[in-house]
Short mmCIF file of C-alpha atoms in Angstrom, two decimals:
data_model
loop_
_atom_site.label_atom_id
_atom_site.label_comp_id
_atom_site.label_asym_id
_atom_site.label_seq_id
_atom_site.Cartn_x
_atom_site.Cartn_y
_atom_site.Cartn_z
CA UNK E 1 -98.85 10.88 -52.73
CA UNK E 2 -98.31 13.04 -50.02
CA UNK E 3 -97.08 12.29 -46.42
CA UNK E 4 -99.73 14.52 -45.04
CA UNK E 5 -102.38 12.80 -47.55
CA UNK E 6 -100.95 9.45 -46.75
CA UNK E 7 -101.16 9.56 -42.93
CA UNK E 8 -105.00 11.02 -43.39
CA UNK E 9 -106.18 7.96 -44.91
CA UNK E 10 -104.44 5.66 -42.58
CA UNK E 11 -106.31 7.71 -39.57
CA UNK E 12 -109.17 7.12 -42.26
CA UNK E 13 -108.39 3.11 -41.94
CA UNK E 14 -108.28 3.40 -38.53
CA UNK E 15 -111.39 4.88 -37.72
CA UNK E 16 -113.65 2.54 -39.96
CA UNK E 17 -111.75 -0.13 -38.33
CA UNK E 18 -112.50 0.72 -34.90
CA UNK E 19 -116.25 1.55 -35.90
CA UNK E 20 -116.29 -2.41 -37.20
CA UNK E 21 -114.83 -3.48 -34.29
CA UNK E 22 -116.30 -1.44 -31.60
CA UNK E 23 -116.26 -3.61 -28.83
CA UNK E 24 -114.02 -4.27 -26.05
CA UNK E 25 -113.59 -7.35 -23.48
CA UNK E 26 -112.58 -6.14 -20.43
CA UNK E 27 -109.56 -7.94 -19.01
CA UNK E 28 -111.52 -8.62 -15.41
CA UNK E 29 -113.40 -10.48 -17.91
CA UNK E 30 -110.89 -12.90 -19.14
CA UNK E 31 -109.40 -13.46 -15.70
CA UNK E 32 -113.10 -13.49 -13.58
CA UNK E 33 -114.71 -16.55 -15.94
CA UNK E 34 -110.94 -18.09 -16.83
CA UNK E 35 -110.01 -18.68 -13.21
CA UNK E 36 -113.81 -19.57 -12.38
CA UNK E 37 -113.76 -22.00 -14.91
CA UNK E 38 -110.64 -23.37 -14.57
CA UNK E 39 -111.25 -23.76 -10.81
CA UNK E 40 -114.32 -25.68 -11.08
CA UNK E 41 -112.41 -28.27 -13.38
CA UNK E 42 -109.35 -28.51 -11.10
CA UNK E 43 -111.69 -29.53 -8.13
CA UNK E 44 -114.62 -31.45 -10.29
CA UNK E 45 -113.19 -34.96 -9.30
CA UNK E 46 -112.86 -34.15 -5.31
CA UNK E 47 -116.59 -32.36 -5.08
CA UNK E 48 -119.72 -34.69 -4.99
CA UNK E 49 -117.70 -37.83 -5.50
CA UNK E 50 -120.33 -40.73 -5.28
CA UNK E 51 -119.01 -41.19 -1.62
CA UNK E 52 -120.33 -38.19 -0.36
CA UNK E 53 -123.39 -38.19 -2.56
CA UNK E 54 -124.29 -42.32 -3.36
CA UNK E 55 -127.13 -41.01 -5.33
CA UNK E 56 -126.56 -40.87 -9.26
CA UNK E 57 -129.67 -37.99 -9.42
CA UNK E 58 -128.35 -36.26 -6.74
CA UNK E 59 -124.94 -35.30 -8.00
CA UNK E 60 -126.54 -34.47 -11.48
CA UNK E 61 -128.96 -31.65 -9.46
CA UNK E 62 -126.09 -30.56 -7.17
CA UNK E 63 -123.43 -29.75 -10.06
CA UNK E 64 -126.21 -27.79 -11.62
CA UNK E 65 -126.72 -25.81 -8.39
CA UNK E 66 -123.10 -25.79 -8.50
CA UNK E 67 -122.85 -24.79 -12.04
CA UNK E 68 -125.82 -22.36 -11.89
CA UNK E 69 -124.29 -20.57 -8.64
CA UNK E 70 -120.78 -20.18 -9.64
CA UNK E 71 -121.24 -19.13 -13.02
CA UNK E 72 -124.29 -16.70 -12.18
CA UNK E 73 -122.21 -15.30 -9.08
CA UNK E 74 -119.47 -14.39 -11.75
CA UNK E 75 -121.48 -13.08 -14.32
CA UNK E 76 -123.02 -10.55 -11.87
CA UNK E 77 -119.53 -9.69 -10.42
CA UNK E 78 -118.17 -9.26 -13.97
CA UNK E 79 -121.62 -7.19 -15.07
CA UNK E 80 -120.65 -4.84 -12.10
CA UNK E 81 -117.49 -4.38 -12.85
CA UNK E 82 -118.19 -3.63 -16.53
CA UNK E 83 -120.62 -1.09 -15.78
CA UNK E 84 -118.28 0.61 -13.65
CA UNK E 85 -115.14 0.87 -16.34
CA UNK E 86 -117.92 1.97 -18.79
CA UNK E 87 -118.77 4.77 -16.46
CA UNK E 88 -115.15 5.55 -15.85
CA UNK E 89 -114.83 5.78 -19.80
CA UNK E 90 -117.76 7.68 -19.85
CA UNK E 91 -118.80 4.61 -22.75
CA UNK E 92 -122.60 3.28 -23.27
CA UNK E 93 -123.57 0.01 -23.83
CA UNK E 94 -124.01 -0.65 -28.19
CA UNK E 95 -126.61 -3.27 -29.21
CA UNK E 96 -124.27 -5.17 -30.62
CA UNK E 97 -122.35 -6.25 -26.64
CA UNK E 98 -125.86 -6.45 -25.53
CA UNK E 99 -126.34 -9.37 -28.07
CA UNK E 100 -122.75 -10.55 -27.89
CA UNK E 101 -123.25 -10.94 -24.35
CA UNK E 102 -126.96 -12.61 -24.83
CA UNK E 103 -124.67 -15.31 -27.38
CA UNK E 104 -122.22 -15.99 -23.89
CA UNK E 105 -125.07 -16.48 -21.70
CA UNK E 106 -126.70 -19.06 -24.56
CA UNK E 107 -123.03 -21.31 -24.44
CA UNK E 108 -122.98 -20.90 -20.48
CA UNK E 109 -126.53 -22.42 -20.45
CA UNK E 110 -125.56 -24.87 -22.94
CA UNK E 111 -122.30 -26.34 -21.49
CA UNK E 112 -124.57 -26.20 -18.15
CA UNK E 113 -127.15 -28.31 -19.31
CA UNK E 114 -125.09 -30.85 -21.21
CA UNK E 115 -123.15 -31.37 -17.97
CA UNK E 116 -126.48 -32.02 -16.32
CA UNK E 117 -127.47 -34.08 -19.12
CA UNK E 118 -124.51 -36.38 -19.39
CA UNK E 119 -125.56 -37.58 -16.08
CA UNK E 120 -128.33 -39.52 -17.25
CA UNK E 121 -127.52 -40.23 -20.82
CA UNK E 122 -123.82 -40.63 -20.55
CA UNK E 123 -121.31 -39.10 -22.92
CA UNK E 124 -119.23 -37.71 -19.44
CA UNK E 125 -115.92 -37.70 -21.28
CA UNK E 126 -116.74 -35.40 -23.72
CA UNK E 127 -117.99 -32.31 -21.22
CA UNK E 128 -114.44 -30.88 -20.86
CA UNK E 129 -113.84 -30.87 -24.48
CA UNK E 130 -117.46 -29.30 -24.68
CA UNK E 131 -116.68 -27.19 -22.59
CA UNK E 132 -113.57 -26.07 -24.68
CA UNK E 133 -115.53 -25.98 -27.73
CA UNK E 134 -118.34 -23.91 -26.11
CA UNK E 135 -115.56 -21.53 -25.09
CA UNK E 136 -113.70 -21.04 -28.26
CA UNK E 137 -117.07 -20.61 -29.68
CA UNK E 138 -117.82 -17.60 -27.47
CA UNK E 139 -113.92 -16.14 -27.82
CA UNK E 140 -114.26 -16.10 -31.63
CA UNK E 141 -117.75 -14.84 -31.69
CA UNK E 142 -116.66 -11.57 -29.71
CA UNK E 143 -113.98 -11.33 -31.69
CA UNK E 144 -115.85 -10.42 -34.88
CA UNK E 145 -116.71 -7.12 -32.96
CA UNK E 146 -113.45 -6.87 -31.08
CA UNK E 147 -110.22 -7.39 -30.86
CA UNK E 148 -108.50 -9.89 -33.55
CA UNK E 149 -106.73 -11.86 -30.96
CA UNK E 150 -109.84 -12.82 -29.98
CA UNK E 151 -110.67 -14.89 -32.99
CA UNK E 152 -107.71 -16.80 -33.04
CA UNK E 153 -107.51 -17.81 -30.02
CA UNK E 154 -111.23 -18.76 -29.92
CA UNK E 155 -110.60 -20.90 -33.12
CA UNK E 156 -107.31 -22.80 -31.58
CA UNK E 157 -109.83 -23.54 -28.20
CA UNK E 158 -111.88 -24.97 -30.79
CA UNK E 159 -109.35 -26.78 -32.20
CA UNK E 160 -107.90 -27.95 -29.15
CA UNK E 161 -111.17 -29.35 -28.05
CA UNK E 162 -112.14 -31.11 -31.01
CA UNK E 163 -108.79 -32.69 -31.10
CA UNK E 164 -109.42 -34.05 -27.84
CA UNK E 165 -112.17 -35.62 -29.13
CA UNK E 166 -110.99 -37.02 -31.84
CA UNK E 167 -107.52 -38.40 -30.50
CA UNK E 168 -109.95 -39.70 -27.73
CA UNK E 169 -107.71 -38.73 -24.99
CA UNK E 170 -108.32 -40.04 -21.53
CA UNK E 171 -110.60 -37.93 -18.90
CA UNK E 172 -108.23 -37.07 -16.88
CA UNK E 173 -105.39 -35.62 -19.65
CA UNK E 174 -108.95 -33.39 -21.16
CA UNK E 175 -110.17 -32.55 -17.56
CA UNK E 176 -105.94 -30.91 -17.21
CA UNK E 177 -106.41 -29.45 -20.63
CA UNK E 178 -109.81 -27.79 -20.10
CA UNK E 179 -108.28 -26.51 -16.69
CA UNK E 180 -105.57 -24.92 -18.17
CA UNK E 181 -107.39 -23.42 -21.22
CA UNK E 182 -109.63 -21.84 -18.69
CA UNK E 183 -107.63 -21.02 -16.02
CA UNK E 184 -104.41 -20.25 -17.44
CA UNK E 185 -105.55 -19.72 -21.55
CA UNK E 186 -107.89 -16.76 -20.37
CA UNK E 187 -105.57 -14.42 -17.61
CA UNK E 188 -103.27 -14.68 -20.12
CA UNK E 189 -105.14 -13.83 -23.07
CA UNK E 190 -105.72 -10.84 -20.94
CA UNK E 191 -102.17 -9.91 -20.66
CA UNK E 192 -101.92 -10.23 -24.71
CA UNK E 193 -104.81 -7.90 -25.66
CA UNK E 194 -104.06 -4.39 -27.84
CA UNK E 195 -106.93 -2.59 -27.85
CA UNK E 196 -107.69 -4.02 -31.24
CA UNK E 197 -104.98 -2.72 -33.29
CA UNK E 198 -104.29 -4.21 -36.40
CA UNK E 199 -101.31 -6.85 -36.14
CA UNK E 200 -99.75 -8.79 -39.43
CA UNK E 201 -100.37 -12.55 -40.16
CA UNK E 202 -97.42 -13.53 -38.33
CA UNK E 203 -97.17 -11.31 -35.25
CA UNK E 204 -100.87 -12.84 -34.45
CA UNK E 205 -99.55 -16.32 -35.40
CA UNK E 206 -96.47 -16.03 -33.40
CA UNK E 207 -99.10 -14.75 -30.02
CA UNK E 208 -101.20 -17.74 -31.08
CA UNK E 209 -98.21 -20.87 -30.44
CA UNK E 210 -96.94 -18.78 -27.20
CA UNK E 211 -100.73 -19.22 -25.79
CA UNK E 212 -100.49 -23.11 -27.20
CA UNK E 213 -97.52 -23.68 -25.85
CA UNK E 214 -98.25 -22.45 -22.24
CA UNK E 215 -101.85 -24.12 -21.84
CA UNK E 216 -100.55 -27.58 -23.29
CA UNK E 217 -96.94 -27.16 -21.67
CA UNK E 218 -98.70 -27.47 -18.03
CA UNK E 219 -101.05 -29.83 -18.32
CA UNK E 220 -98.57 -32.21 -20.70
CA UNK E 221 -96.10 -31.72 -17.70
CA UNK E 222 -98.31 -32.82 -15.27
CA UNK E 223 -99.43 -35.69 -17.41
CA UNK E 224 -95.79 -36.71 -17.66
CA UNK E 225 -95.00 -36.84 -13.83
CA UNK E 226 -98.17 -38.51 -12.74
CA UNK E 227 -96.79 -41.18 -15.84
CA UNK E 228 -93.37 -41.78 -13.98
CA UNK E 229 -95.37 -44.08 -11.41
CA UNK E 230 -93.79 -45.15 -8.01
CA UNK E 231 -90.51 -46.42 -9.52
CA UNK E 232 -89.01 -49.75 -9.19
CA UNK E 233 -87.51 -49.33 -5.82
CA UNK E 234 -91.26 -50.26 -4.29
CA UNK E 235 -91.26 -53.99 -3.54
CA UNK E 236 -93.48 -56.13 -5.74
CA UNK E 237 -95.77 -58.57 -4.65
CA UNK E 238 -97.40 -61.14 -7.09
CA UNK E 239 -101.50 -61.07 -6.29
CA UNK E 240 -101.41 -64.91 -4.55
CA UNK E 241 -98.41 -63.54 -2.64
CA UNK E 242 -100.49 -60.57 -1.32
CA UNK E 243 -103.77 -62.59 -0.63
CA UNK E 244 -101.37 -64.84 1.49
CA UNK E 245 -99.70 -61.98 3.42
CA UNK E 246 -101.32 -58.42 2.89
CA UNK E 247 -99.60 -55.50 3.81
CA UNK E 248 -101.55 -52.70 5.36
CA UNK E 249 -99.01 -50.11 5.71
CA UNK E 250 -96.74 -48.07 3.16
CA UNK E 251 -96.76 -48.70 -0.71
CA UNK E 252 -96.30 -52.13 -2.48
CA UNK E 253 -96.99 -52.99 -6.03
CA UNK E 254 -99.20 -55.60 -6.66
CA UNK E 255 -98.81 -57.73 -10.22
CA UNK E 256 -102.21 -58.93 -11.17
CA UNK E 257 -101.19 -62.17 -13.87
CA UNK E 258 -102.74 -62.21 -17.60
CA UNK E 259 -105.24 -64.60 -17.28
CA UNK E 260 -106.53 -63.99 -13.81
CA UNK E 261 -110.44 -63.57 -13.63
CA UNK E 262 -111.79 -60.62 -12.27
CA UNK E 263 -115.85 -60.83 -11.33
CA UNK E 264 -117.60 -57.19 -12.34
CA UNK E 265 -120.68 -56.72 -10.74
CA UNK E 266 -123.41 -55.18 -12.62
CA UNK E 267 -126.84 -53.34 -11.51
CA UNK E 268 -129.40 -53.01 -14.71
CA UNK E 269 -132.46 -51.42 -14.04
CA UNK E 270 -134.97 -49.42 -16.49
CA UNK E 271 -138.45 -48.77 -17.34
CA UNK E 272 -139.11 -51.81 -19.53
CA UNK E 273 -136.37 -54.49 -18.21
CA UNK E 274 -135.37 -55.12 -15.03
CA UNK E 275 -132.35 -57.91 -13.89
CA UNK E 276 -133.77 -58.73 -10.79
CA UNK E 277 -130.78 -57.37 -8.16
CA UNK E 278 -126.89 -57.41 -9.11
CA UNK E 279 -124.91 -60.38 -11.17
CA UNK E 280 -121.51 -60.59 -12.19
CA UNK E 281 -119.40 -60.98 -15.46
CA UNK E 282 -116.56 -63.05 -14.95
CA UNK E 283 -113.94 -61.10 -17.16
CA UNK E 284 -110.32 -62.31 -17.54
CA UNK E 285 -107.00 -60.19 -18.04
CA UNK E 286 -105.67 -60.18 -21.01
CA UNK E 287 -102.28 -58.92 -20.31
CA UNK E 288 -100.22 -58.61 -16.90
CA UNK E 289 -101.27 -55.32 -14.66
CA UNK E 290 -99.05 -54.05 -12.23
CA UNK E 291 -101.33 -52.28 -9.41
CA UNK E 292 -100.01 -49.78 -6.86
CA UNK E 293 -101.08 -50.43 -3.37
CA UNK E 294 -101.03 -47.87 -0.66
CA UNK E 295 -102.31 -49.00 2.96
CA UNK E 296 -103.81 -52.00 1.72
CA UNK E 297 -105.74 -49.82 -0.71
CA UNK E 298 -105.55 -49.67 -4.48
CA UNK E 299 -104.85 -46.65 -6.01
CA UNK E 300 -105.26 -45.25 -9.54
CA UNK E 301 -101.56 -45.71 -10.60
CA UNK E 302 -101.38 -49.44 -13.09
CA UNK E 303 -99.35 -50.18 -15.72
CA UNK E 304 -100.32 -52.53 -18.14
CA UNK E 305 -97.14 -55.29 -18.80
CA UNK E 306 -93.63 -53.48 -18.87
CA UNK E 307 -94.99 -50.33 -20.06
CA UNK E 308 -94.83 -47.33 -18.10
CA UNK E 309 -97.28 -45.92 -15.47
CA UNK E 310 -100.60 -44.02 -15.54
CA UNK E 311 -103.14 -42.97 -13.76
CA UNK E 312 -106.11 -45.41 -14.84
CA UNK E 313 -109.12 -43.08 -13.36
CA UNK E 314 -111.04 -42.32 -17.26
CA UNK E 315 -108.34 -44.86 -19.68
CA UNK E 316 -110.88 -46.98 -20.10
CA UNK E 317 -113.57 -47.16 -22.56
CA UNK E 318 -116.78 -49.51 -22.64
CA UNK E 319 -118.53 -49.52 -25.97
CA UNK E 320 -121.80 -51.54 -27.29
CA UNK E 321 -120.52 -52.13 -30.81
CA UNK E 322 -124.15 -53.55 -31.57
CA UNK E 323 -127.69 -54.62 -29.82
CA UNK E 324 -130.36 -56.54 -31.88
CA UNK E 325 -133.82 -57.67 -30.05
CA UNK E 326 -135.08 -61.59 -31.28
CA UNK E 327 -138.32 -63.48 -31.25
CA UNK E 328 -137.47 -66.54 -30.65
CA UNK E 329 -140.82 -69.42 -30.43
CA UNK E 330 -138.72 -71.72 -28.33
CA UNK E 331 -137.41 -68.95 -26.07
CA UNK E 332 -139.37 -66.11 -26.51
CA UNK E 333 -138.10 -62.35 -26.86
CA UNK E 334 -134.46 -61.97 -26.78
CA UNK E 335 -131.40 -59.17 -26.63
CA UNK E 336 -128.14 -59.76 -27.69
CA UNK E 337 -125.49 -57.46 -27.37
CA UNK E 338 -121.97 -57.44 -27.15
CA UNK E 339 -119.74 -55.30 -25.23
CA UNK E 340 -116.16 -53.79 -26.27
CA UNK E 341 -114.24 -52.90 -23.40
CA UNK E 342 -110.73 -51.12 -24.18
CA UNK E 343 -108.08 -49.34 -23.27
CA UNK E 344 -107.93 -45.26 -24.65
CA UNK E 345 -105.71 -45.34 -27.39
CA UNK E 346 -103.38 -42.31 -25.16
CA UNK E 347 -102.95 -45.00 -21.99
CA UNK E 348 -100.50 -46.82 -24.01
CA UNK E 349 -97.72 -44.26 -23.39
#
């Protein structure tokens, strides 16, 4: 076969190709809704804390407003801006990105109302992995009309966010993952598109470990300096030593003995049962915890025994392994329940 005949049917190739793949995702795109995203996760735990908004209902209505106005103020910025390179291409808008974009606005709504929802029915530590999920979901969906690199990196967001489930990583280290999926994953995704050129196996599998490596690199480095703790220089203080002489001023680690009883204070109220104001559980420690004290005030940095330190804000998990109702003639109707209360499998680093 002929050089001439040869390069005609590659040209051929190339033509069906881009008439299968006809779409395009602008790179305002990726870096609008990735820094947007990634924002709103970097600053979710310093907005609408229950301090500044004591009502539970209320901060499930303000982070939809939230959600609702960030997200809708982006999509109209990036809808703008689309039109606009369009028009500079001289490009119309194909059915197909009209229902491509219809599929992103469905996830947007749906990670938006699970958010919302989680407020009332619980489930909070899985939204950023959602969130992830919902993302990858979107990424990979586009990419069946656009550019290749779009599917695998929506199918390692996936990925990453079901393995965050399923190695049931703390909050805090999914909240940092999310963050940097969103806020670093998508400008650089960005950077790595080709105008949908065809790439081998490896070349896309080689552009696929470079984006794992940079949005797990950050947040895993972060993780690992918030782990290093205060150090031992601090002085230490056992808890009857504090009690006896607290100090107000500067840091001071605080060792909490195994064995020491620690009253929780519960509030149950619903539609059926009611408990009548607060009471208390009187739990005990099970093993030594090592508190860090700044200005008299706790902060979120424990270790548990000699192990090292982390942040405790989402490490621990509260489960009902099992509730059965009774009707008992002596005592009349009944629940029993038990409650499993745990560290995350990832706070034992």
């Amino acid at each position: 076969m002929s050089d001439a005949v040869t390069r005609q049917l590659l040209s051929i190739q190339s033509m069906l190709s881009s008439g299968h793949r006809n779409l395009r995702i602008e790179r305002h795109t990726l870096l609008l809704w990735g820094l947007a995203g990634g924002g709103l996760l970097v600053v979710s735990d310093w907005v609408f804390t229950p301090q500044q908004i004591p009502s539970h209902e209320m901060r499930a209505f303000a982070w939809l407003a939230l959600l609702t106005a960030v997200l809708g103020t982006v999509g109209l910025v990036d809808l703008h801006l689309t039109r606009r390179a369009k028009r500079q291409r001289d490009e119309t808008w194909s059915f197909v990105h009209r229902q491509v974009l219809k599929v992103w606005w469905l996830l947007m709504a749906m990670g938006t109302l699970l958010t919302f929802a989680t407020f009332f029915f619980g489930g909070g530590y899985m939204v950023c992995a959602a969130w992830m999920i919902l993302l990858g979901i979107g990424l990979y969906v586009h990419g069946l009309f656009s550019e290749e690199l779009l599917e695998w990196i929506g199918a390692t967001a996936i990925l990453v966010g079901a393995g965050a489930l399923a190695a049931r990583l703390p909050y805090e280290a999914t909240r940092w993952i999310a963050a940097s999926v969103s806020g670093l994953g998508l400008p650089l995704l960005a950077g790595m598109l080709d105008h949908g050129r065809s790439r081998p196996f490896w070349h896309r599998l080689a552009q696929t470990m470079g984006w794992i490596a940079v949005v797990l690199g950050v947040p895993l480095a972060v993780s690992s300096t918030d782990w290093a703790g205060p150090g031992d220089a601090l002085p230490r203080l056992t808890l009857d030593a504090y009690r006896a002489h607290p100090i107000t001023s500067g840091p001071v680690r605080v060792l909490v003995p195994a064995g020491t009883v620690v009253p929780v204070t519960l509030a149950v109220t619903g539609d059926l049962l009611d408990a009548k104001g607060l009471f208390q559980l009187p739990l005990i420690t099970k093993h030594a915890v090592e508190v860090l004290v700044q200005d008299g005030e706790p902060t979120e940095s424990v270790r548990i025994g000699d192990g090292p330190w982390a942040n405790a804000r989402g490490r621990i998990a509260i489960t009902i392994p099992g509730i059965s109702v009774t009707l008992d003639p002596a005592r009349g109707p009944a629940v029993d329940t038990s409650l499993n209360i745990a560290r995350l499998p990832a706070g034992d680093r």
